[in-house]
Short mmCIF file of C-alpha atoms and ligand atoms in Angstrom, two decimals:
data_model
loop_
_atom_site.label_atom_id
_atom_site.label_comp_id
_atom_site.label_asym_id
_atom_site.label_seq_id
_atom_site.Cartn_x
_atom_site.Cartn_y
_atom_site.Cartn_z
CA MET L 1 43.27 26.84 48.91
CA ALA L 2 41.73 30.05 48.85
CA PRO L 3 43.41 32.91 46.96
CA VAL L 4 44.71 35.44 49.02
CA GLN L 5 45.44 38.47 47.11
CA THR L 6 48.24 39.71 49.69
CA GLN L 7 50.52 36.74 48.87
CA SER L 8 53.41 37.32 46.19
CA THR L 9 53.76 34.99 43.19
CA ASP L 10 56.24 32.90 44.94
CA GLU L 11 54.21 32.43 47.94
CA LEU L 12 51.14 31.29 45.98
CA GLU L 13 53.24 28.73 44.04
CA ARG L 14 54.54 27.20 47.02
CA ALA L 15 51.01 27.05 48.55
CA PHE L 16 49.79 25.48 45.26
CA GLN L 17 52.71 22.78 45.11
CA ASP L 18 52.29 21.89 49.09
CA ALA L 19 48.43 21.31 48.42
CA VAL L 20 49.41 19.07 45.19
CA ASP L 21 52.01 17.19 47.22
CA ALA L 22 49.76 16.64 50.23
CA ASP L 23 47.39 14.82 47.57
CA GLY L 24 44.95 17.93 47.96
CA ARG L 25 42.64 18.76 45.17
CA ILE L 26 42.97 22.13 43.09
CA GLU L 27 39.49 23.71 42.30
CA PRO L 28 38.27 26.31 39.48
CA ARG L 29 38.71 28.96 42.06
CA ASP L 30 41.82 28.27 43.40
CA TRP L 31 45.42 30.17 42.33
CA MET L 32 47.36 28.01 40.04
CA PRO L 33 50.23 28.73 37.77
CA GLU L 34 49.58 29.51 34.19
CA GLY L 35 51.19 26.42 32.85
CA TYR L 36 49.42 24.29 34.79
CA ARG L 37 46.16 25.79 33.42
CA ARG L 38 47.38 25.62 30.20
CA THR L 39 48.81 21.83 30.40
CA LEU L 40 45.46 20.87 31.92
CA VAL L 41 43.40 22.63 29.12
CA ARG L 42 45.67 21.14 26.64
CA GLN L 43 45.09 17.53 28.01
CA ILE L 44 41.55 17.69 28.89
CA ALA L 45 40.53 19.19 25.41
CA GLN L 46 42.81 16.35 23.44
CA HIS L 47 40.80 13.93 25.69
CA ALA L 48 37.65 15.22 25.05
CA HIS L 49 38.15 15.39 21.56
CA SER L 50 39.14 11.70 21.35
CA GLU L 51 35.82 10.85 22.90
CA ILE L 52 33.73 12.53 20.12
CA ILE L 53 35.92 11.45 17.19
CA GLY L 54 36.32 7.96 19.04
CA MET L 55 32.47 7.59 18.10
CA GLN L 56 33.17 7.17 14.37
CA PRO L 57 35.14 4.11 13.84
CA GLU L 58 32.52 2.21 16.08
CA GLY L 59 29.76 4.29 14.62
CA ASN L 60 30.39 2.91 11.25
CA TRP L 61 29.17 -0.63 12.38
CA ILE L 62 25.81 0.31 13.97
CA THR L 63 23.98 -0.06 10.87
CA ARG L 64 25.70 -3.80 10.35
CA ALA L 65 25.86 -5.00 13.71
CA PRO L 66 25.33 -8.62 13.53
CA SER L 67 22.27 -8.94 15.81
CA LEU L 68 19.75 -6.66 17.44
CA ARG L 69 21.38 -7.16 21.03
CA ARG L 70 24.91 -6.16 19.40
CA LYS L 71 23.31 -3.13 17.89
CA CYS L 72 21.72 -2.04 21.52
CA ILE L 73 24.96 -2.33 23.22
CA LEU L 74 26.93 -0.69 20.17
CA VAL L 75 24.35 2.32 20.18
CA ALA L 76 24.69 2.54 23.84
CA LYS L 77 28.44 2.45 23.77
CA VAL L 78 28.47 5.26 21.17
CA GLN L 79 26.20 7.29 22.88
CA ASP L 80 28.48 7.03 26.14
CA GLU L 81 31.51 8.24 24.31
CA ALA L 82 29.57 11.52 23.37
CA GLY L 83 28.64 11.87 27.11
CA HIS L 84 32.47 11.20 28.04
CA GLY L 85 33.18 14.31 25.60
CA LEU L 86 30.56 16.28 27.10
CA TYR L 87 31.82 15.73 30.84
CA LEU L 88 35.32 16.90 29.65
CA TYR L 89 34.66 19.45 27.69
CA SER L 90 32.79 21.14 30.87
CA ALA L 91 35.59 20.18 33.01
CA ALA L 92 38.00 22.03 30.48
CA GLU L 93 35.45 25.21 30.44
CA THR L 94 35.90 25.54 34.41
CA LEU L 95 39.75 26.42 33.16
CA GLY L 96 37.94 29.55 31.54
CA VAL L 97 37.95 28.21 27.90
CA ASP L 98 35.13 28.18 25.49
CA ARG L 99 33.91 25.09 24.23
CA GLU L 100 33.23 26.61 20.67
CA GLU L 101 36.86 27.63 20.73
CA LEU L 102 38.32 24.27 21.58
CA LEU L 103 36.02 22.83 18.78
CA ASP L 104 37.90 25.20 16.59
CA LEU L 105 41.02 24.11 17.66
CA LEU L 106 40.08 20.53 16.76
CA HIS L 107 38.57 21.13 13.40
CA THR L 108 41.41 23.36 12.09
CA GLY L 109 43.61 20.56 13.30
CA ARG L 110 45.46 22.86 15.97
CA GLN L 111 44.82 20.32 18.76
CA LYS L 112 45.21 16.57 18.74
CA TYR L 113 42.98 13.75 19.47
CA SER L 114 44.10 10.05 19.74
CA THR L 115 46.00 8.73 16.95
CA ILE L 116 43.88 5.36 17.72
CA PHE L 117 40.91 6.80 16.06
CA ASN L 118 42.65 7.00 12.46
CA TYR L 119 42.82 3.45 12.03
CA PRO L 120 39.83 1.79 9.70
CA THR L 121 37.52 -0.65 11.11
CA THR L 122 36.94 -2.96 8.28
CA SER L 123 35.40 -5.76 9.90
CA TRP L 124 32.71 -6.24 12.77
CA ALA L 125 35.85 -7.87 14.88
CA ASP L 126 37.21 -4.33 15.12
CA VAL L 127 34.41 -3.09 16.85
CA ALA L 128 35.15 -5.99 19.41
CA ALA L 129 38.90 -5.28 19.37
CA ILE L 130 38.17 -1.89 20.16
CA GLY L 131 36.09 -2.54 23.21
CA TRP L 132 38.68 -4.84 24.49
CA LEU L 133 41.87 -3.11 23.35
CA VAL L 134 41.30 0.32 23.06
CA ASP L 135 38.87 0.64 26.22
CA GLY L 136 41.01 -1.56 27.98
CA ALA L 137 44.14 0.82 27.13
CA ALA L 138 42.05 4.01 27.85
CA ILE L 139 40.94 2.66 31.43
CA MET L 140 44.75 1.41 32.22
CA ASN L 141 45.57 5.51 31.65
CA GLN L 142 42.39 6.81 33.16
CA VAL L 143 42.15 5.28 36.57
CA PRO L 144 45.23 6.74 37.67
CA LEU L 145 43.57 10.11 36.43
CA THR L 146 40.60 10.00 39.12
CA ARG L 147 43.66 11.13 41.47
CA CYS L 148 44.48 13.86 39.39
CA SER L 149 45.23 17.07 41.30
CA TYR L 150 42.83 19.22 39.18
CA GLY L 151 39.19 18.36 41.08
CA PRO L 152 36.81 18.81 38.00
CA TYR L 153 38.94 16.44 35.72
CA ALA L 154 39.32 13.84 38.44
CA ARG L 155 35.56 13.50 39.30
CA ALA L 156 34.46 13.56 35.59
CA MET L 157 36.84 10.54 35.07
CA VAL L 158 35.21 8.41 37.91
CA ARG L 159 32.08 8.18 35.92
CA VAL L 160 33.98 7.79 32.32
CA CYS L 161 35.87 4.98 34.05
CA LYS L 162 33.01 2.93 35.37
CA GLU L 163 31.62 3.25 31.67
CA GLU L 164 34.94 2.54 29.99
CA SER L 165 35.12 -0.82 32.40
CA PHE L 166 31.78 -1.79 31.14
CA HIS L 167 32.82 -1.38 27.69
CA GLN L 168 36.49 -3.03 28.09
CA ARG L 169 33.99 -6.34 29.19
CA GLN L 170 31.63 -6.24 26.07
CA GLY L 171 34.71 -5.88 24.12
CA PHE L 172 36.26 -8.90 25.66
CA GLU L 173 32.91 -10.82 25.68
CA ALA L 174 32.25 -9.98 21.87
CA MET L 175 35.89 -11.27 21.17
CA SER L 176 35.46 -14.22 22.84
CA VAL L 177 32.43 -15.25 20.86
CA LEU L 178 34.18 -14.85 17.67
CA ALA L 179 37.45 -16.44 19.06
CA GLN L 180 35.14 -19.79 19.98
CA GLY L 181 33.25 -19.68 16.86
CA THR L 182 33.60 -20.75 13.11
CA PRO L 183 37.21 -20.80 11.65
CA ALA L 184 36.20 -17.63 9.54
CA GLN L 185 35.35 -15.83 12.72
CA ARG L 186 38.50 -16.65 14.57
CA ARG L 187 40.59 -15.42 11.61
CA MET L 188 38.51 -12.35 11.77
CA ALA L 189 39.32 -12.05 15.36
CA GLN L 190 42.94 -12.66 14.90
CA ASP L 191 43.09 -10.19 12.02
CA ALA L 192 41.73 -7.34 14.32
CA LEU L 193 44.14 -8.16 17.11
CA ASP L 194 47.02 -8.01 14.47
CA ARG L 195 45.66 -4.56 13.48
CA TRP L 196 44.67 -3.09 16.56
CA TRP L 197 47.50 -4.23 18.72
CA TRP L 198 50.55 -1.58 17.99
CA PRO L 199 48.14 1.11 17.81
CA SER L 200 46.54 0.31 20.96
CA LEU L 201 50.44 0.51 22.87
CA MET L 202 50.72 3.92 20.85
CA MET L 203 47.78 5.44 22.70
CA PHE L 204 49.91 5.65 25.82
CA GLY L 205 52.15 8.54 24.06
CA PRO L 206 55.86 8.49 23.18
CA SER L 207 58.15 6.70 25.34
CA ASP L 208 59.46 8.41 28.68
CA THR L 209 62.75 9.41 27.29
CA ASP L 210 60.76 11.45 24.43
CA SER L 211 57.49 12.95 26.32
CA PRO L 212 58.27 16.63 26.94
CA ASN L 213 55.35 17.09 29.13
CA SER L 214 55.45 14.05 31.47
CA ALA L 215 57.83 15.15 34.21
CA ARG L 216 56.23 18.44 34.90
CA SER L 217 52.60 16.68 34.56
CA MET L 218 53.97 14.32 37.15
CA ALA L 219 54.94 17.08 39.49
CA TRP L 220 51.87 18.85 39.21
CA GLY L 221 49.87 15.76 40.06
CA ILE L 222 48.33 15.35 36.58
CA LYS L 223 49.89 12.25 35.87
CA ARG L 224 50.42 9.77 38.27
CA PHE L 225 52.52 7.31 36.16
CA SER L 226 54.53 7.62 33.22
CA ASN L 227 53.40 6.64 29.68
CA ASP L 228 56.12 3.49 29.60
CA GLU L 229 54.67 2.43 33.00
CA LEU L 230 51.27 2.48 32.03
CA ARG L 231 52.12 0.82 28.56
CA GLN L 232 53.96 -2.00 30.26
CA ARG L 233 50.89 -2.41 32.63
CA PHE L 234 48.51 -2.66 29.79
CA VAL L 235 50.85 -5.23 28.18
CA ASP L 236 51.00 -7.39 31.29
CA ALA L 237 47.21 -7.49 31.77
CA THR L 238 46.50 -7.90 28.23
CA VAL L 239 48.79 -10.82 27.09
CA PRO L 240 47.34 -13.46 29.20
CA GLN L 241 43.80 -12.39 28.17
CA ALA L 242 44.62 -13.16 24.49
CA GLU L 243 46.16 -16.27 25.28
CA HIS L 244 42.82 -17.21 27.09
CA LEU L 245 41.22 -16.05 23.99
CA GLY L 246 43.61 -18.67 22.01
CA LEU L 247 44.96 -15.61 20.13
CA THR L 248 48.24 -14.54 19.34
CA VAL L 249 49.74 -11.30 19.94
CA PRO L 250 51.59 -9.79 16.66
CA ASP L 251 54.85 -9.33 18.47
CA PRO L 252 57.55 -12.01 17.73
CA ASP L 253 59.76 -10.38 20.70
CA LEU L 254 57.28 -10.49 23.36
CA ARG L 255 58.13 -13.28 26.24
CA PHE L 256 57.62 -13.35 29.88
CA ASP L 257 60.73 -12.00 31.71
CA GLU L 258 60.95 -14.23 35.04
CA ALA L 259 63.59 -11.97 36.44
CA THR L 260 61.01 -9.00 36.25
CA GLY L 261 57.71 -10.29 36.71
CA HIS L 262 57.04 -8.50 33.43
CA TYR L 263 56.19 -9.17 29.70
CA ALA L 264 59.15 -7.71 27.81
CA PHE L 265 58.08 -6.54 24.05
CA GLY L 266 59.21 -5.23 20.98
CA GLU L 267 59.99 -1.79 19.75
CA ILE L 268 57.02 0.24 18.72
CA ASP L 269 56.99 2.12 15.15
CA TRP L 270 57.38 5.25 16.37
CA THR L 271 57.59 6.41 12.86
CA GLU L 272 53.84 5.27 12.35
CA PHE L 273 53.17 6.71 15.54
CA ALA L 274 54.65 10.30 13.79
CA THR L 275 53.09 9.87 10.97
CA VAL L 276 49.45 9.46 12.40
CA MET L 277 50.07 12.21 14.89
CA ARG L 278 50.81 15.02 12.04
CA GLY L 279 47.80 13.78 10.11
CA ASP L 280 48.65 11.50 7.78
CA GLY L 281 47.49 8.08 9.10
CA PRO L 282 45.06 6.08 7.14
CA CYS L 283 41.69 7.72 8.20
CA ASN L 284 42.94 11.29 9.66
CA ARG L 285 41.46 13.36 6.78
CA GLU L 286 37.97 11.44 6.72
CA ARG L 287 37.72 11.73 10.40
CA LEU L 288 37.93 15.37 10.48
CA ALA L 289 36.07 16.02 7.51
CA HIS L 290 33.19 14.04 9.04
CA ARG L 291 33.55 15.82 12.52
CA VAL L 292 33.32 19.49 10.57
CA GLY L 293 30.49 18.19 8.51
CA ALA L 294 28.68 16.83 12.00
CA HIS L 295 29.02 20.15 13.37
CA GLU L 296 27.83 22.27 10.58
CA ASP L 297 24.79 19.97 10.26
CA GLY L 298 24.23 20.80 13.85
CA ALA L 299 24.30 24.43 13.78
CA TRP L 300 20.49 24.69 13.72
CA VAL L 301 20.40 22.67 17.21
CA ARG L 302 22.70 25.01 18.71
CA GLU L 303 20.99 28.40 17.61
CA ALA L 304 17.73 26.68 18.47
CA ALA L 305 19.12 25.95 21.99
CA ALA L 306 20.49 29.46 22.25
CA ALA L 307 16.98 31.00 21.27
CA TYR L 308 15.28 28.82 23.67
CA ALA L 309 17.93 29.75 26.47
CA ALA L 310 17.44 33.51 25.68
CA LYS L 311 13.39 33.15 25.66
CA GLN L 312 13.77 31.90 29.22
CA ALA L 313 16.11 34.29 30.33
CA GLY L 314 13.76 37.08 29.43
CA ARG L 315 10.75 35.24 30.74
CA GLY L 316 12.89 34.95 34.12
CA ALA L 317 13.69 38.72 33.94
CA ARG L 318 10.20 39.82 33.57
CA GLU L 319 8.75 37.67 36.37
CA ALA L 320 11.50 38.70 38.65
CA ALA L 321 10.68 42.34 37.78
N1 FAQ T 1 47.84 10.58 20.26
O1 FAQ T 1 54.73 14.84 26.61
P1 FAQ T 1 53.55 13.82 26.06
C1 FAQ T 1 39.51 6.73 24.57
C2 FAQ T 1 50.88 14.07 22.00
S1 FAQ T 1 40.14 8.28 25.08
C3 FAQ T 1 48.11 11.64 19.67
O2 FAQ T 1 53.81 12.32 26.49
P2 FAQ T 1 51.39 14.11 27.55
C4 FAQ T 1 38.06 6.63 24.92
C5 FAQ T 1 50.54 14.88 23.17
O3 FAQ T 1 49.24 15.35 23.32
C6 FAQ T 1 41.84 8.26 24.58
N2 FAQ T 1 48.76 12.65 20.54
O4 FAQ T 1 52.02 14.25 26.34
C7 FAQ T 1 37.32 5.95 23.87
C8 FAQ T 1 51.82 15.82 23.38
O5 FAQ T 1 51.22 16.71 22.65
P3 FAQ T 1 51.55 18.21 22.68
C9 FAQ T 1 42.62 9.49 24.75
C10 FAQ T 1 49.79 12.13 21.45
O6 FAQ T 1 49.87 15.04 27.49
C11 FAQ T 1 37.56 4.40 23.57
C12 FAQ T 1 52.68 15.26 22.62
O7 FAQ T 1 52.27 13.85 21.90
N3 FAQ T 1 42.89 9.55 25.96
O8 FAQ T 1 40.02 6.07 24.13
C13 FAQ T 1 49.31 10.66 21.84
O9 FAQ T 1 51.76 14.33 28.73
C14 FAQ T 1 36.92 3.78 22.74
C15 FAQ T 1 53.80 14.75 23.49
O10 FAQ T 1 53.13 13.66 24.49
C16 FAQ T 1 43.38 10.48 26.67
O11 FAQ T 1 43.42 11.64 26.10
C17 FAQ T 1 48.39 10.02 21.31
N4 FAQ T 1 48.28 8.54 21.24
O12 FAQ T 1 50.57 12.66 27.53
C18 FAQ T 1 36.70 6.67 23.29
C19 FAQ T 1 43.48 10.41 27.97
N5 FAQ T 1 50.26 10.42 22.65
O13 FAQ T 1 52.45 18.57 23.63
C20 FAQ T 1 36.22 5.85 21.95
C21 FAQ T 1 44.35 11.85 28.68
C22 FAQ T 1 51.02 11.52 22.94
O14 FAQ T 1 52.71 18.54 21.27
C23 FAQ T 1 36.11 4.32 21.92
N6 FAQ T 1 45.40 12.02 28.24
N7 FAQ T 1 50.33 12.56 22.12
O15 FAQ T 1 50.35 19.32 22.60
C24 FAQ T 1 46.93 11.78 28.71
O16 FAQ T 1 46.59 10.68 29.85
C25 FAQ T 1 48.25 12.19 28.06
O17 FAQ T 1 47.75 13.34 27.19
C26 FAQ T 1 48.81 11.05 27.13
C27 FAQ T 1 49.98 12.15 26.51
C28 FAQ T 1 49.21 10.15 27.77
C29 FAQ T 1 47.70 10.79 25.96
#
């Protein structure tokens, strides 16, 4: 959809919506409504922040992984999350925002990241649970984003989802080793499931009736399914996996509903969700302080990279002269 200056805003908006409705891709140079651009910046930035803050809970276990093999896998996984953050910040930059500006919004608490990363990882089983449940929930939410109407975001998601699928499988495998291990290992696995189950369900966001952005994001082809639809899919896919592991999902109201073909599940603690979202969860302050510290420690790398780029640009200009 090429921008045609002579068209009125109404005509541009109609052409934009027609392109979205026809499942076309909107690209950075195409005309787009300001609200669409702002929504994408908000969502992609929150997503990027989640990827880089999400390195912390698992990074906490790199030095204590139970074997060299587990350590190698974990280092690679945490590096993958950094890479996802980089693709996503790049995708956001195509919308005319600056990465430094987005990081500043994160560091000053003005932009959110996923609530899930404000919970502590107190045992090795938590690393397995994050792979199985958190990456599992992330994939359920992100596979539809590969069909998002905004091209750069959709394309970033293709690669991210391939890597998240591998993460989910390694988490399930690590969990199954624990679940088949000694009684103490089984207890660790169950304890991790008990603590990560409900926060994982919260990753999908507020219920549809309380989600201010969903309807508009769906009309714009950013979101393809509602928060509750994706949450239900996650529960339906994950409960049989827990049964296969011989673990119990910590929800007394969970039951398979023959009539609908879905699992019915208990009420999420939305008060806890709101508490963590406003910055008062178990690890919010620690996560943000660590991120700000890492950014400050990395200042010399950014300065060196900028000096090197300036030097290269100067050499290029001299050669061209
Ligand atoms: N945590 O109206 P909605 C990962 C906010 S990546 C914090 O429903 P929307 C990889 C929401 O932003 C995990 N805030 O909003 C990994 C909005 O804020 P506003 C991250 C939340 O955008 C694995 C307000 O509440 N994934 O795990 C949360 O339509 C392992 C109202 O909500 C993504 O970001 C939450 N859980 O739908 C890394 C995926 N939920 O308007 C390391 C892309 C909602 O006040 C290790 N994002 N909010 O600014 C999305 O799909 C959407 O943004 C939703 C929320 C579904 C998260």
